[in-house]
mmCIF file of C-alpha atoms and ligand atoms in Angstrom:
data_model
loop_
_atom_site.group_PDB
_atom_site.id
_atom_site.type_symbol
_atom_site.label_atom_id
_atom_site.label_comp_id
_atom_site.label_asym_id
_atom_site.label_seq_id
_atom_site.Cartn_x
_atom_site.Cartn_y
_atom_site.Cartn_z
ATOM 1 C CA MET B 1475 -56.275 45.694 21.031
ATOM 2 C CA GLN B 1476 -55.936 42.053 20.223
ATOM 3 C CA ASP B 1477 -55.639 39.512 22.986
ATOM 4 C CA LEU B 1478 -51.865 39.133 23.263
ATOM 5 C CA GLN B 1479 -52.104 35.662 24.722
ATOM 6 C CA THR B 1480 -54.130 34.353 21.799
ATOM 7 C CA LEU B 1481 -51.738 36.007 19.386
ATOM 8 C CA GLU B 1482 -48.746 34.500 21.130
ATOM 9 C CA LYS B 1483 -50.277 31.019 21.103
ATOM 10 C CA GLU B 1484 -51.095 31.288 17.436
ATOM 11 C CA ILE B 1485 -47.662 32.506 16.379
ATOM 12 C CA SER B 1486 -45.865 30.060 18.691
ATOM 13 C CA ALA B 1487 -47.834 27.185 17.195
ATOM 14 C CA ASN B 1488 -46.860 28.347 13.705
ATOM 15 C CA ILE B 1489 -43.214 28.568 14.745
ATOM 16 C CA GLU B 1490 -43.324 25.068 16.189
ATOM 17 C CA ALA B 1491 -44.948 23.804 13.001
ATOM 18 C CA ALA B 1492 -42.358 25.360 10.667
ATOM 19 C CA VAL B 1493 -40.750 22.466 8.815
ATOM 20 C CA ASP B 1494 -37.751 24.278 7.405
ATOM 21 C CA ILE B 1495 -35.661 27.409 7.703
ATOM 22 C CA ASP B 1496 -37.476 29.136 4.820
ATOM 23 C CA SER B 1497 -40.975 28.792 6.267
ATOM 24 C CA LEU B 1498 -39.614 29.888 9.658
ATOM 25 C CA GLU B 1499 -38.199 32.986 8.010
ATOM 26 C CA ASP B 1500 -41.598 33.648 6.365
ATOM 27 C CA ILE B 1501 -43.227 33.548 9.814
ATOM 28 C CA ARG B 1502 -40.618 35.922 11.265
ATOM 29 C CA ILE B 1503 -41.206 38.413 8.475
ATOM 30 C CA SER B 1504 -45.004 38.233 8.635
ATOM 31 C CA GLU B 1505 -45.108 38.602 12.458
ATOM 32 C CA LEU B 1506 -41.968 40.480 13.520
ATOM 33 C CA GLY B 1507 -40.879 42.104 10.250
ATOM 34 C CA LYS B 1508 -41.505 45.790 9.467
ATOM 35 C CA LYS B 1509 -45.102 45.215 8.540
ATOM 36 C CA GLY B 1510 -45.564 42.220 10.743
ATOM 37 C CA ARG B 1511 -48.469 41.890 13.162
ATOM 38 C CA VAL B 1512 -46.294 42.348 16.282
ATOM 39 C CA SER B 1513 -44.506 45.351 14.773
ATOM 40 C CA LEU B 1514 -47.854 46.999 13.960
ATOM 41 C CA LEU B 1515 -48.911 46.544 17.601
ATOM 42 C CA MET B 1516 -45.632 48.139 18.708
ATOM 43 C CA ARG B 1517 -46.470 51.092 16.520
ATOM 44 C CA GLU B 1518 -49.878 51.424 18.161
ATOM 45 C CA LEU B 1519 -48.072 52.098 21.462
ATOM 46 C CA GLY B 1520 -47.409 55.611 20.164
ATOM 47 C CA THR B 1521 -51.131 56.409 20.103
ATOM 48 C CA MET B 1522 -51.782 55.177 23.660
ATOM 49 C CA THR B 1523 -52.163 57.075 26.881
ATOM 50 C CA PRO B 1524 -49.231 56.848 29.344
ATOM 51 C CA GLU B 1525 -51.221 54.443 31.548
ATOM 52 C CA GLU B 1526 -52.093 52.194 28.688
ATOM 53 C CA LYS B 1527 -48.481 52.273 27.538
ATOM 54 C CA LYS B 1528 -47.344 51.299 30.995
ATOM 55 C CA ALA B 1529 -49.691 48.364 31.170
ATOM 56 C CA PHE B 1530 -49.374 47.237 27.560
ATOM 57 C CA GLY B 1531 -45.730 48.112 26.634
ATOM 58 C CA PRO B 1532 -43.891 45.511 28.817
ATOM 59 C CA LYS B 1533 -46.317 42.781 27.736
ATOM 60 C CA LEU B 1534 -45.792 43.606 24.092
ATOM 61 C CA ASN B 1535 -42.006 43.689 24.549
ATOM 62 C CA ALA B 1536 -42.158 40.350 26.351
ATOM 63 C CA LEU B 1537 -44.219 38.965 23.493
ATOM 64 C CA LYS B 1538 -41.729 40.232 20.908
ATOM 65 C CA ASN B 1539 -38.708 38.888 22.799
ATOM 66 C CA GLY B 1540 -40.422 35.600 23.520
ATOM 67 C CA LEU B 1541 -41.286 35.109 19.870
ATOM 68 C CA ASN B 1542 -37.762 36.062 18.749
ATOM 69 C CA ASN B 1543 -36.372 33.480 21.163
ATOM 70 C CA ALA B 1544 -38.853 30.864 20.000
ATOM 71 C CA ILE B 1545 -37.865 31.515 16.383
ATOM 72 C CA GLN B 1546 -34.157 31.220 17.276
ATOM 73 C CA ASP B 1547 -34.806 27.968 19.184
ATOM 74 C CA ARG B 1548 -36.771 26.517 16.300
ATOM 75 C CA LYS B 1549 -34.057 27.618 13.923
ATOM 76 C CA ASN B 1550 -31.420 25.815 16.012
ATOM 77 C CA ILE B 1551 -33.511 22.665 15.979
ATOM 78 C CA LEU B 1552 -34.072 22.826 12.222
ATOM 79 C CA GLU B 1553 -30.371 23.452 11.572
ATOM 80 C CA ALA B 1554 -29.411 20.518 13.799
ATOM 81 C CA GLU B 1555 -31.839 18.358 11.825
ATOM 82 C CA ILE B 1556 -30.306 19.443 8.540
ATOM 83 C CA LEU B 1557 -26.868 18.646 9.904
ATOM 84 C CA ASN B 1558 -28.064 15.258 11.062
ATOM 85 C CA ILE B 1559 -29.551 14.412 7.719
ATOM 86 C CA LYS B 1560 -26.338 15.542 6.041
ATOM 87 C CA LEU B 1561 -24.210 13.514 8.409
ATOM 88 C CA LEU B 1562 -26.330 10.450 7.845
ATOM 89 C CA SER B 1563 -26.380 10.725 4.092
ATOM 90 C CA GLU B 1564 -22.712 11.651 3.760
ATOM 91 C CA SER B 1565 -21.245 9.328 6.321
ATOM 92 C CA LEU B 1566 -18.638 6.827 5.128
ATOM 93 C CA ASP B 1567 -19.883 3.296 5.041
ATOM 94 C CA ILE B 1568 -16.784 1.575 6.310
ATOM 95 C CA SER B 1569 -18.376 -1.815 5.830
ATOM 96 C CA LEU B 1570 -17.777 -1.421 2.065
ATOM 97 C CA SER B 1571 -14.971 -3.606 0.858
ATOM 98 C CA SER B 1572 -12.090 -1.634 -0.632
ATOM 99 C CA ALA B 1573 -11.379 -1.778 -4.330
ATOM 100 C CA THR B 1574 -9.138 -4.751 -5.015
ATOM 101 C CA GLU B 1575 -5.608 -3.856 -6.020
ATOM 102 C CA ASP B 1576 -4.409 -5.395 -9.240
ATOM 103 C CA ALA B 1577 -1.077 -7.020 -8.523
ATOM 104 C CA GLY B 1578 1.310 -6.506 -11.413
ATOM 105 C CA SER B 1579 3.384 -9.279 -12.881
ATOM 106 C CA ILE B 1580 7.020 -9.503 -13.852
ATOM 107 C CA HIS B 1581 7.751 -9.183 -17.545
ATOM 108 C CA PRO B 1582 9.307 -12.374 -18.990
ATOM 109 C CA ILE B 1583 12.417 -10.428 -20.039
ATOM 110 C CA SER B 1584 12.942 -9.053 -16.522
ATOM 111 C CA GLN B 1585 12.426 -12.561 -15.209
ATOM 112 C CA VAL B 1586 15.002 -13.949 -17.613
ATOM 113 C CA MET B 1587 17.472 -11.187 -16.719
ATOM 114 C CA ASP B 1588 17.103 -12.106 -13.068
ATOM 115 C CA GLU B 1589 17.420 -15.836 -13.709
ATOM 116 C CA VAL B 1590 20.472 -15.420 -15.961
ATOM 117 C CA THR B 1591 22.091 -13.103 -13.430
ATOM 118 C CA GLU B 1592 21.361 -15.561 -10.658
ATOM 119 C CA ILE B 1593 22.945 -18.456 -12.548
ATOM 120 C CA PHE B 1594 26.098 -16.535 -13.423
ATOM 121 C CA THR B 1595 26.565 -14.907 -10.036
ATOM 122 C CA GLU B 1596 26.398 -18.394 -8.523
ATOM 123 C CA MET B 1597 29.281 -19.312 -10.827
ATOM 124 C CA GLY B 1598 31.263 -16.389 -9.447
ATOM 125 C CA PHE B 1599 30.565 -13.692 -12.041
ATOM 126 C CA SER B 1600 29.835 -10.116 -11.026
ATOM 127 C CA VAL B 1601 27.460 -7.780 -12.836
ATOM 128 C CA ALA B 1602 28.646 -4.788 -14.864
ATOM 129 C CA GLU B 1603 26.250 -2.143 -16.092
ATOM 130 C CA GLY B 1604 27.003 0.642 -18.511
ATOM 131 C CA PRO B 1605 25.482 3.273 -20.800
ATOM 132 C CA GLU B 1606 23.113 2.537 -23.645
ATOM 133 C CA ILE B 1607 24.315 5.648 -25.487
ATOM 134 C CA GLU B 1608 27.835 4.585 -26.377
ATOM 135 C CA ASN B 1609 30.922 6.080 -27.943
ATOM 136 C CA ASP B 1610 31.935 4.763 -31.311
ATOM 137 C CA PHE B 1611 35.217 3.716 -29.684
ATOM 138 C CA TYR B 1612 33.670 1.318 -27.153
ATOM 139 C CA ASN B 1613 30.959 -0.016 -29.443
ATOM 140 C CA PHE B 1614 33.234 -0.610 -32.446
ATOM 141 C CA THR B 1615 36.839 0.566 -32.611
ATOM 142 C CA ALA B 1616 38.175 -0.962 -29.397
ATOM 143 C CA LEU B 1617 36.372 -4.200 -30.276
ATOM 144 C CA ASN B 1618 38.521 -4.443 -33.389
ATOM 145 C CA ILE B 1619 35.897 -2.996 -35.712
ATOM 146 C CA PRO B 1620 37.659 0.106 -37.070
ATOM 147 C CA GLU B 1621 35.882 2.755 -39.134
ATOM 148 C CA GLU B 1622 35.109 1.585 -42.677
ATOM 149 C CA HIS B 1623 35.556 -2.037 -41.532
ATOM 150 C CA PRO B 1624 32.964 -4.189 -43.314
ATOM 151 C CA ALA B 1625 31.954 -5.713 -39.952
ATOM 152 C CA ARG B 1626 30.268 -2.404 -39.082
ATOM 153 C CA GLN B 1627 27.666 -3.315 -41.665
ATOM 154 C CA MET B 1628 26.780 -6.401 -39.633
ATOM 155 C CA HIS B 1629 25.009 -3.990 -37.286
ATOM 156 C CA ASP B 1630 22.194 -1.674 -38.371
ATOM 157 C CA THR B 1631 23.362 1.092 -36.102
ATOM 158 C CA PHE B 1632 21.337 4.035 -34.797
ATOM 159 C CA TYR B 1633 23.749 6.977 -35.001
ATOM 160 C CA PHE B 1634 23.487 10.318 -33.231
ATOM 161 C CA PRO B 1635 24.451 13.460 -35.193
ATOM 162 C CA LYS B 1636 28.170 14.252 -35.182
ATOM 163 C CA ASP B 1637 29.403 16.574 -32.440
ATOM 164 C CA GLU B 1638 31.747 19.550 -33.040
ATOM 165 C CA GLU B 1639 34.796 17.301 -33.092
ATOM 166 C CA GLY B 1640 33.203 15.029 -35.657
ATOM 167 C CA ASN B 1641 32.519 12.166 -33.188
ATOM 168 C CA ARG B 1642 29.156 10.544 -33.212
ATOM 169 C CA LYS B 1643 27.595 8.548 -30.439
ATOM 170 C CA VAL B 1644 25.535 5.439 -31.105
ATOM 171 C CA LEU B 1645 22.820 3.486 -29.366
ATOM 172 C CA ARG B 1646 24.900 0.476 -28.408
ATOM 173 C CA THR B 1647 24.315 -2.290 -30.930
ATOM 174 C CA HIS B 1648 25.455 -4.987 -28.500
ATOM 175 C CA THR B 1649 26.566 -5.374 -24.892
ATOM 176 C CA SER B 1650 30.150 -6.131 -26.004
ATOM 177 C CA PRO B 1651 31.346 -2.538 -25.283
ATOM 178 C CA MET B 1652 31.043 -3.538 -21.635
ATOM 179 C CA GLN B 1653 34.051 -5.813 -22.212
ATOM 180 C CA ILE B 1654 36.113 -2.738 -23.056
ATOM 181 C CA ARG B 1655 34.713 -0.595 -20.244
ATOM 182 C CA THR B 1656 35.402 -3.357 -17.735
ATOM 183 C CA MET B 1657 38.966 -3.930 -18.875
ATOM 184 C CA MET B 1658 39.773 -0.218 -19.060
ATOM 185 C CA GLU B 1659 38.470 0.438 -15.571
ATOM 186 C CA GLY B 1660 39.801 -2.456 -13.556
ATOM 187 C CA GLU B 1661 42.585 -4.938 -13.090
ATOM 188 C CA PRO B 1662 42.542 -8.548 -14.316
ATOM 189 C CA PRO B 1663 41.410 -11.226 -13.641
ATOM 190 C CA TYR B 1664 37.880 -10.427 -14.889
ATOM 191 C CA ARG B 1665 34.764 -12.508 -14.616
ATOM 192 C CA ILE B 1666 31.751 -10.345 -15.440
ATOM 193 C CA ILE B 1667 28.399 -10.454 -17.120
ATOM 194 C CA ALA B 1668 26.724 -7.349 -18.531
ATOM 195 C CA PRO B 1669 22.995 -7.670 -19.151
ATOM 196 C CA GLY B 1670 21.110 -4.822 -20.763
ATOM 197 C CA ARG B 1671 19.275 -3.171 -23.620
ATOM 198 C CA THR B 1672 20.717 -3.015 -27.097
ATOM 199 C CA TYR B 1673 19.494 -1.332 -30.285
ATOM 200 C CA ARG B 1674 19.476 -1.997 -34.001
ATOM 201 C CA ASN B 1675 17.479 -0.548 -36.842
ATOM 202 C CA ASP B 1676 15.609 -3.737 -37.589
ATOM 203 C CA SER B 1677 12.024 -4.903 -37.100
ATOM 204 C CA ASP B 1678 10.192 -8.130 -37.930
ATOM 205 C CA ALA B 1679 8.842 -11.189 -36.071
ATOM 206 C CA THR B 1680 12.310 -12.043 -34.751
ATOM 207 C CA HIS B 1681 13.868 -8.532 -34.559
ATOM 208 C CA THR B 1682 12.863 -5.425 -32.653
ATOM 209 C CA PRO B 1683 14.727 -2.083 -32.669
ATOM 210 C CA MET B 1684 15.364 -2.529 -28.953
ATOM 211 C CA PHE B 1685 16.288 -5.935 -27.607
ATOM 212 C CA HIS B 1686 18.291 -7.449 -24.766
ATOM 213 C CA GLN B 1687 21.619 -9.163 -24.496
ATOM 214 C CA VAL B 1688 23.888 -10.459 -21.820
ATOM 215 C CA GLU B 1689 27.600 -10.244 -22.376
ATOM 216 C CA ALA B 1690 30.126 -12.366 -20.539
ATOM 217 C CA LEU B 1691 33.848 -11.822 -20.217
ATOM 218 C CA VAL B 1692 36.377 -14.004 -18.457
ATOM 219 C CA ILE B 1693 40.066 -13.012 -18.557
ATOM 220 C CA ASP B 1694 42.859 -14.635 -16.610
ATOM 221 C CA LYS B 1695 46.228 -16.221 -17.255
ATOM 222 C CA SER B 1696 45.153 -19.671 -18.361
ATOM 223 C CA ILE B 1697 41.553 -19.464 -19.548
ATOM 224 C CA HIS B 1698 40.864 -21.665 -22.565
ATOM 225 C CA MET B 1699 37.983 -22.814 -24.757
ATOM 226 C CA GLY B 1700 37.249 -25.714 -22.446
ATOM 227 C CA HIS B 1701 36.227 -23.198 -19.786
ATOM 228 C CA LEU B 1702 34.029 -21.424 -22.297
ATOM 229 C CA LYS B 1703 32.355 -24.651 -23.319
ATOM 230 C CA TRP B 1704 31.749 -25.772 -19.749
ATOM 231 C CA CYS B 1705 30.393 -22.383 -18.782
ATOM 232 C CA ILE B 1706 27.861 -22.311 -21.631
ATOM 233 C CA GLU B 1707 26.776 -25.909 -21.088
ATOM 234 C CA GLU B 1708 26.376 -25.381 -17.376
ATOM 235 C CA PHE B 1709 24.364 -22.231 -17.975
ATOM 236 C CA SER B 1710 22.098 -23.918 -20.554
ATOM 237 C CA ARG B 1711 21.410 -26.879 -18.258
ATOM 238 C CA LYS B 1712 20.378 -24.580 -15.463
ATOM 239 C CA PHE B 1713 18.482 -22.051 -17.515
ATOM 240 C CA PHE B 1714 16.443 -24.527 -19.577
ATOM 241 C CA GLU B 1715 16.207 -26.893 -16.609
ATOM 242 C CA ILE B 1716 17.226 -29.850 -18.770
ATOM 243 C CA ASP B 1717 20.157 -32.014 -17.678
ATOM 244 C CA ASP B 1718 21.112 -33.499 -21.036
ATOM 245 C CA VAL B 1719 20.613 -30.345 -23.085
ATOM 246 C CA LYS B 1720 22.429 -30.587 -26.439
ATOM 247 C CA ILE B 1721 24.874 -27.832 -27.341
ATOM 248 C CA ARG B 1722 26.696 -27.348 -30.648
ATOM 249 C CA PHE B 1723 29.581 -24.976 -31.373
ATOM 250 C CA ARG B 1724 29.696 -23.808 -34.993
ATOM 251 C CA PRO B 1725 32.766 -21.947 -36.309
ATOM 252 C CA SER B 1726 31.910 -18.346 -37.047
ATOM 253 C CA TYR B 1727 33.412 -14.895 -37.315
ATOM 254 C CA PHE B 1728 33.362 -11.957 -34.919
ATOM 255 C CA PRO B 1729 36.021 -9.245 -35.077
ATOM 256 C CA PHE B 1730 36.508 -9.287 -31.301
ATOM 257 C CA THR B 1731 37.092 -13.028 -30.890
ATOM 258 C CA GLU B 1732 39.512 -15.472 -32.472
ATOM 259 C CA PRO B 1733 38.574 -18.249 -32.849
ATOM 260 C CA SER B 1734 34.858 -17.467 -32.858
ATOM 261 C CA ALA B 1735 31.828 -19.699 -32.704
ATOM 262 C CA GLU B 1736 28.092 -19.580 -32.675
ATOM 263 C CA VAL B 1737 26.302 -21.745 -30.165
ATOM 264 C CA ASP B 1738 23.224 -23.736 -31.094
ATOM 265 C CA ILE B 1739 20.912 -25.563 -28.767
ATOM 266 C CA GLY B 1740 19.304 -28.873 -29.667
ATOM 267 C CA CYS B 1741 15.537 -28.753 -30.117
ATOM 268 C CA SER B 1742 12.590 -29.926 -32.135
ATOM 269 C CA PHE B 1743 9.783 -28.025 -33.824
ATOM 270 C CA LYS B 1744 6.384 -29.590 -33.183
ATOM 271 C CA ASN B 1745 3.069 -28.012 -34.218
ATOM 272 C CA GLY B 1746 4.686 -24.598 -34.467
ATOM 273 C CA GLU B 1747 6.207 -25.002 -31.006
ATOM 274 C CA VAL B 1748 9.865 -25.301 -30.113
ATOM 275 C CA LEU B 1749 10.797 -28.026 -27.653
ATOM 276 C CA ILE B 1750 14.225 -27.720 -26.051
ATOM 277 C CA GLY B 1751 16.219 -30.838 -25.156
ATOM 278 C CA GLU B 1752 14.812 -33.182 -27.777
ATOM 279 C CA GLY B 1753 14.851 -33.712 -31.524
ATOM 280 C CA ASP B 1754 17.441 -33.089 -34.222
ATOM 281 C CA ASP B 1755 16.964 -29.426 -34.948
ATOM 282 C CA TRP B 1756 19.179 -26.594 -33.787
ATOM 283 C CA LEU B 1757 18.562 -22.994 -32.739
ATOM 284 C CA GLU B 1758 21.260 -20.398 -32.369
ATOM 285 C CA ILE B 1759 21.401 -18.760 -28.939
ATOM 286 C CA MET B 1760 24.704 -16.856 -28.821
ATOM 287 C CA GLY B 1761 28.024 -15.854 -30.291
ATOM 288 C CA CYS B 1762 31.276 -16.547 -28.478
ATOM 289 C CA GLY B 1763 34.983 -17.051 -28.749
ATOM 290 C CA MET B 1764 38.420 -16.405 -27.312
ATOM 291 C CA VAL B 1765 38.981 -12.673 -26.897
ATOM 292 C CA ASN B 1766 40.953 -11.415 -29.882
ATOM 293 C CA GLU B 1767 44.554 -10.418 -29.087
ATOM 294 C CA LYS B 1768 43.894 -7.055 -30.748
ATOM 295 C CA VAL B 1769 41.132 -6.338 -28.240
ATOM 296 C CA LEU B 1770 43.465 -7.167 -25.347
ATOM 297 C CA GLU B 1771 46.080 -4.835 -26.813
ATOM 298 C CA ASN B 1772 43.482 -2.093 -27.195
ATOM 299 C CA VAL B 1773 42.946 -2.148 -23.440
ATOM 300 C CA ASN B 1774 46.668 -2.456 -22.667
ATOM 301 C CA LEU B 1775 46.657 -6.105 -21.662
ATOM 302 C CA ASP B 1776 49.546 -8.270 -22.790
ATOM 303 C CA PRO B 1777 48.100 -11.183 -24.836
ATOM 304 C CA LYS B 1778 51.135 -13.241 -23.865
ATOM 305 C CA GLU B 1779 50.157 -12.941 -20.236
ATOM 306 C CA TYR B 1780 46.367 -12.816 -20.366
ATOM 307 C CA GLN B 1781 43.728 -14.583 -22.372
ATOM 308 C CA GLY B 1782 40.091 -15.357 -21.987
ATOM 309 C CA PHE B 1783 36.714 -15.893 -23.536
ATOM 310 C CA ALA B 1784 33.626 -13.828 -24.190
ATOM 311 C CA PHE B 1785 30.109 -14.485 -25.304
ATOM 312 C CA GLY B 1786 27.012 -12.469 -26.119
ATOM 313 C CA MET B 1787 23.561 -13.970 -25.833
ATOM 314 C CA GLY B 1788 20.160 -12.690 -26.928
ATOM 315 C CA LEU B 1789 17.937 -12.632 -23.856
ATOM 316 C CA ASP B 1790 14.749 -12.163 -25.867
ATOM 317 C CA ARG B 1791 15.651 -15.175 -27.959
ATOM 318 C CA ILE B 1792 16.227 -17.474 -24.975
ATOM 319 C CA SER B 1793 12.976 -16.227 -23.343
ATOM 320 C CA MET B 1794 11.067 -17.111 -26.509
ATOM 321 C CA LEU B 1795 12.663 -20.555 -26.449
ATOM 322 C CA LYS B 1796 12.040 -21.214 -22.793
ATOM 323 C CA TRP B 1797 8.372 -20.261 -22.815
ATOM 324 C CA GLY B 1798 7.422 -20.913 -26.417
ATOM 325 C CA ILE B 1799 6.641 -17.292 -27.238
ATOM 326 C CA PRO B 1800 6.354 -17.196 -31.020
ATOM 327 C CA ASP B 1801 6.580 -13.458 -31.860
ATOM 328 C CA LEU B 1802 9.320 -11.256 -30.429
ATOM 329 C CA ARG B 1803 7.253 -8.115 -30.936
ATOM 330 C CA ASP B 1804 4.734 -9.291 -28.316
ATOM 331 C CA PHE B 1805 7.352 -8.626 -25.633
ATOM 332 C CA PHE B 1806 7.085 -4.922 -26.305
ATOM 333 C CA ALA B 1807 3.424 -4.492 -27.265
ATOM 334 C CA ALA B 1808 2.500 -3.599 -23.655
ATOM 335 C CA ASP B 1809 -0.683 -5.690 -23.884
ATOM 336 C CA LEU B 1810 -1.879 -6.340 -20.325
ATOM 337 C CA ARG B 1811 -3.658 -9.561 -21.289
ATOM 338 C CA TRP B 1812 -0.415 -10.907 -22.742
ATOM 339 C CA LEU B 1813 1.516 -9.822 -19.648
ATOM 340 C CA LYS B 1814 -1.031 -11.525 -17.399
ATOM 341 C CA HIS B 1815 -0.575 -14.732 -19.374
ATOM 342 C CA TYR B 1816 3.214 -14.724 -19.743
ATOM 343 C CA GLY B 1817 4.133 -12.600 -16.702
ATOM 344 C CA PHE B 1818 5.555 -13.970 -13.465
ATOM 345 C CA GLN B 1819 4.819 -13.604 -9.792
ATOM 346 C CA ALA B 1820 7.608 -11.849 -7.942
ATOM 347 C CA LEU B 1821 10.349 -14.306 -7.054
ATOM 348 C CA ASP B 1822 12.653 -14.003 -4.104
ATOM 349 C CA ILE B 1823 15.594 -13.065 -6.276
ATOM 350 C CA PRO B 1824 17.123 -9.621 -5.773
ATOM 351 C CA SER B 1825 16.562 -7.679 -8.980
ATOM 352 C CA LEU B 1826 19.392 -6.216 -10.988
ATOM 353 C CA SER B 1827 18.796 -2.737 -9.659
ATOM 354 C CA THR B 1828 19.572 -3.872 -6.130
ATOM 355 C CA ARG B 1829 22.777 -5.681 -7.050
ATOM 356 C CA SER B 1830 26.113 -4.001 -6.809
ATOM 357 C CA SER B 1831 27.513 -3.108 -10.180
ATOM 358 C CA THR B 1832 31.104 -2.829 -11.157
ATOM 359 C CA ILE B 1833 30.574 -0.019 -13.636
ATOM 360 C CA LYS B 1834 27.919 2.692 -13.724
ATOM 361 C CA GLY B 1835 27.372 5.597 -16.059
ATOM 362 C CA SER B 1836 29.402 6.762 -18.985
ATOM 363 C CA LYS B 1837 32.986 7.928 -19.109
HETATM 364 N N1 DAH A 2135 28.242 -8.847 -29.912
HETATM 365 C C1 DAH A 2135 27.799 -9.920 -30.762
HETATM 366 C C2 DAH A 2135 26.495 -9.553 -31.401
HETATM 367 O O1 DAH A 2135 25.801 -8.750 -30.894
HETATM 368 C C3 DAH A 2135 27.602 -11.185 -29.966
HETATM 369 C C4 DAH A 2135 28.888 -11.726 -29.475
HETATM 370 C C5 DAH A 2135 29.585 -12.659 -30.254
HETATM 371 C C6 DAH A 2135 29.431 -11.323 -28.287
HETATM 372 C C7 DAH A 2135 30.762 -13.175 -29.826
HETATM 373 C C8 DAH A 2135 30.631 -11.844 -27.824
HETATM 374 C C9 DAH A 2135 31.288 -12.773 -28.627
HETATM 375 O O2 DAH A 2135 31.172 -11.486 -26.673
HETATM 376 O O3 DAH A 2135 32.450 -13.266 -28.178
HETATM 377 O O4 DAH A 2135 26.173 -10.085 -32.439
#
């Protein structure tokens, strides 16, 4: 019979020396497992005399229990170590600086929309918003452009398929239908602007299928062309930030105004750049006129009682002029480098979406 004390010392030392759970398990199997040294000793008990059993049995049991406990203790220590290592290696290093957030910039068109809105609301205009998918009636007929009228060909219209009643909707070709919507919904006097997206089937350096306009409508009992002229000059001074900006009214034709004019702004072209407020060249920025009597009749206003002016301005065009952006298509190319260069920091102007609108949605 082996000296139990020596055996215990030997196995205990091995347990203490076990560096990981696997080698500890190997020790348990080789000492306490079925064929382990301690188990074999336990089996020998069966061959002993009752006296020997009495003397040897409790010692052997104590040895077995002691070793089991020692293995469990060592196991706890090793597991705690593993946990520690894991905690150390997986802990969050909060001293790391966070990834910097890329602040976006405001698209020049959005900026212009806000600036234009700001200028006109200061003059007492309110903002009207309406649908981009328009009825033929609002986009054309009510604006004195009946079906088959040659003026319809002035617009390269995107048409929707005809519905069951033979009506077809259009992507609005201008913001002028907002004149009709405004006058059909409310009561005069009117003083509104309607900024928004417009669509025409056209694409080159100065045309994109989607572009932006702002419409203006002023109707009251004694509005005349002098008001229109002042309004446009005042706007141009403020928008281009040039006090002696030159403005020219050229006679023109629009079905919804009579008389009609196109408005040019004085500029010069130098080294492929447009400079506003100097030189002898002209650039067209809008169409305008006195609202045609037929349009007033179409919305049940008496032309003998009410009259007024309207204008429609290309927002993309005036953005190109203000910041010398040569190609219209760049506005919509979604190139981040371009946006970083031409974009704006947020200004403290409430954006359109937060303004109250006089008209929302389609009828
Ligand atoms: N709707 C016209 C266009 O898109 C622009 C326009 C011209 C609007 C004259 C007006 C106006 O209100 O009076 O070409």
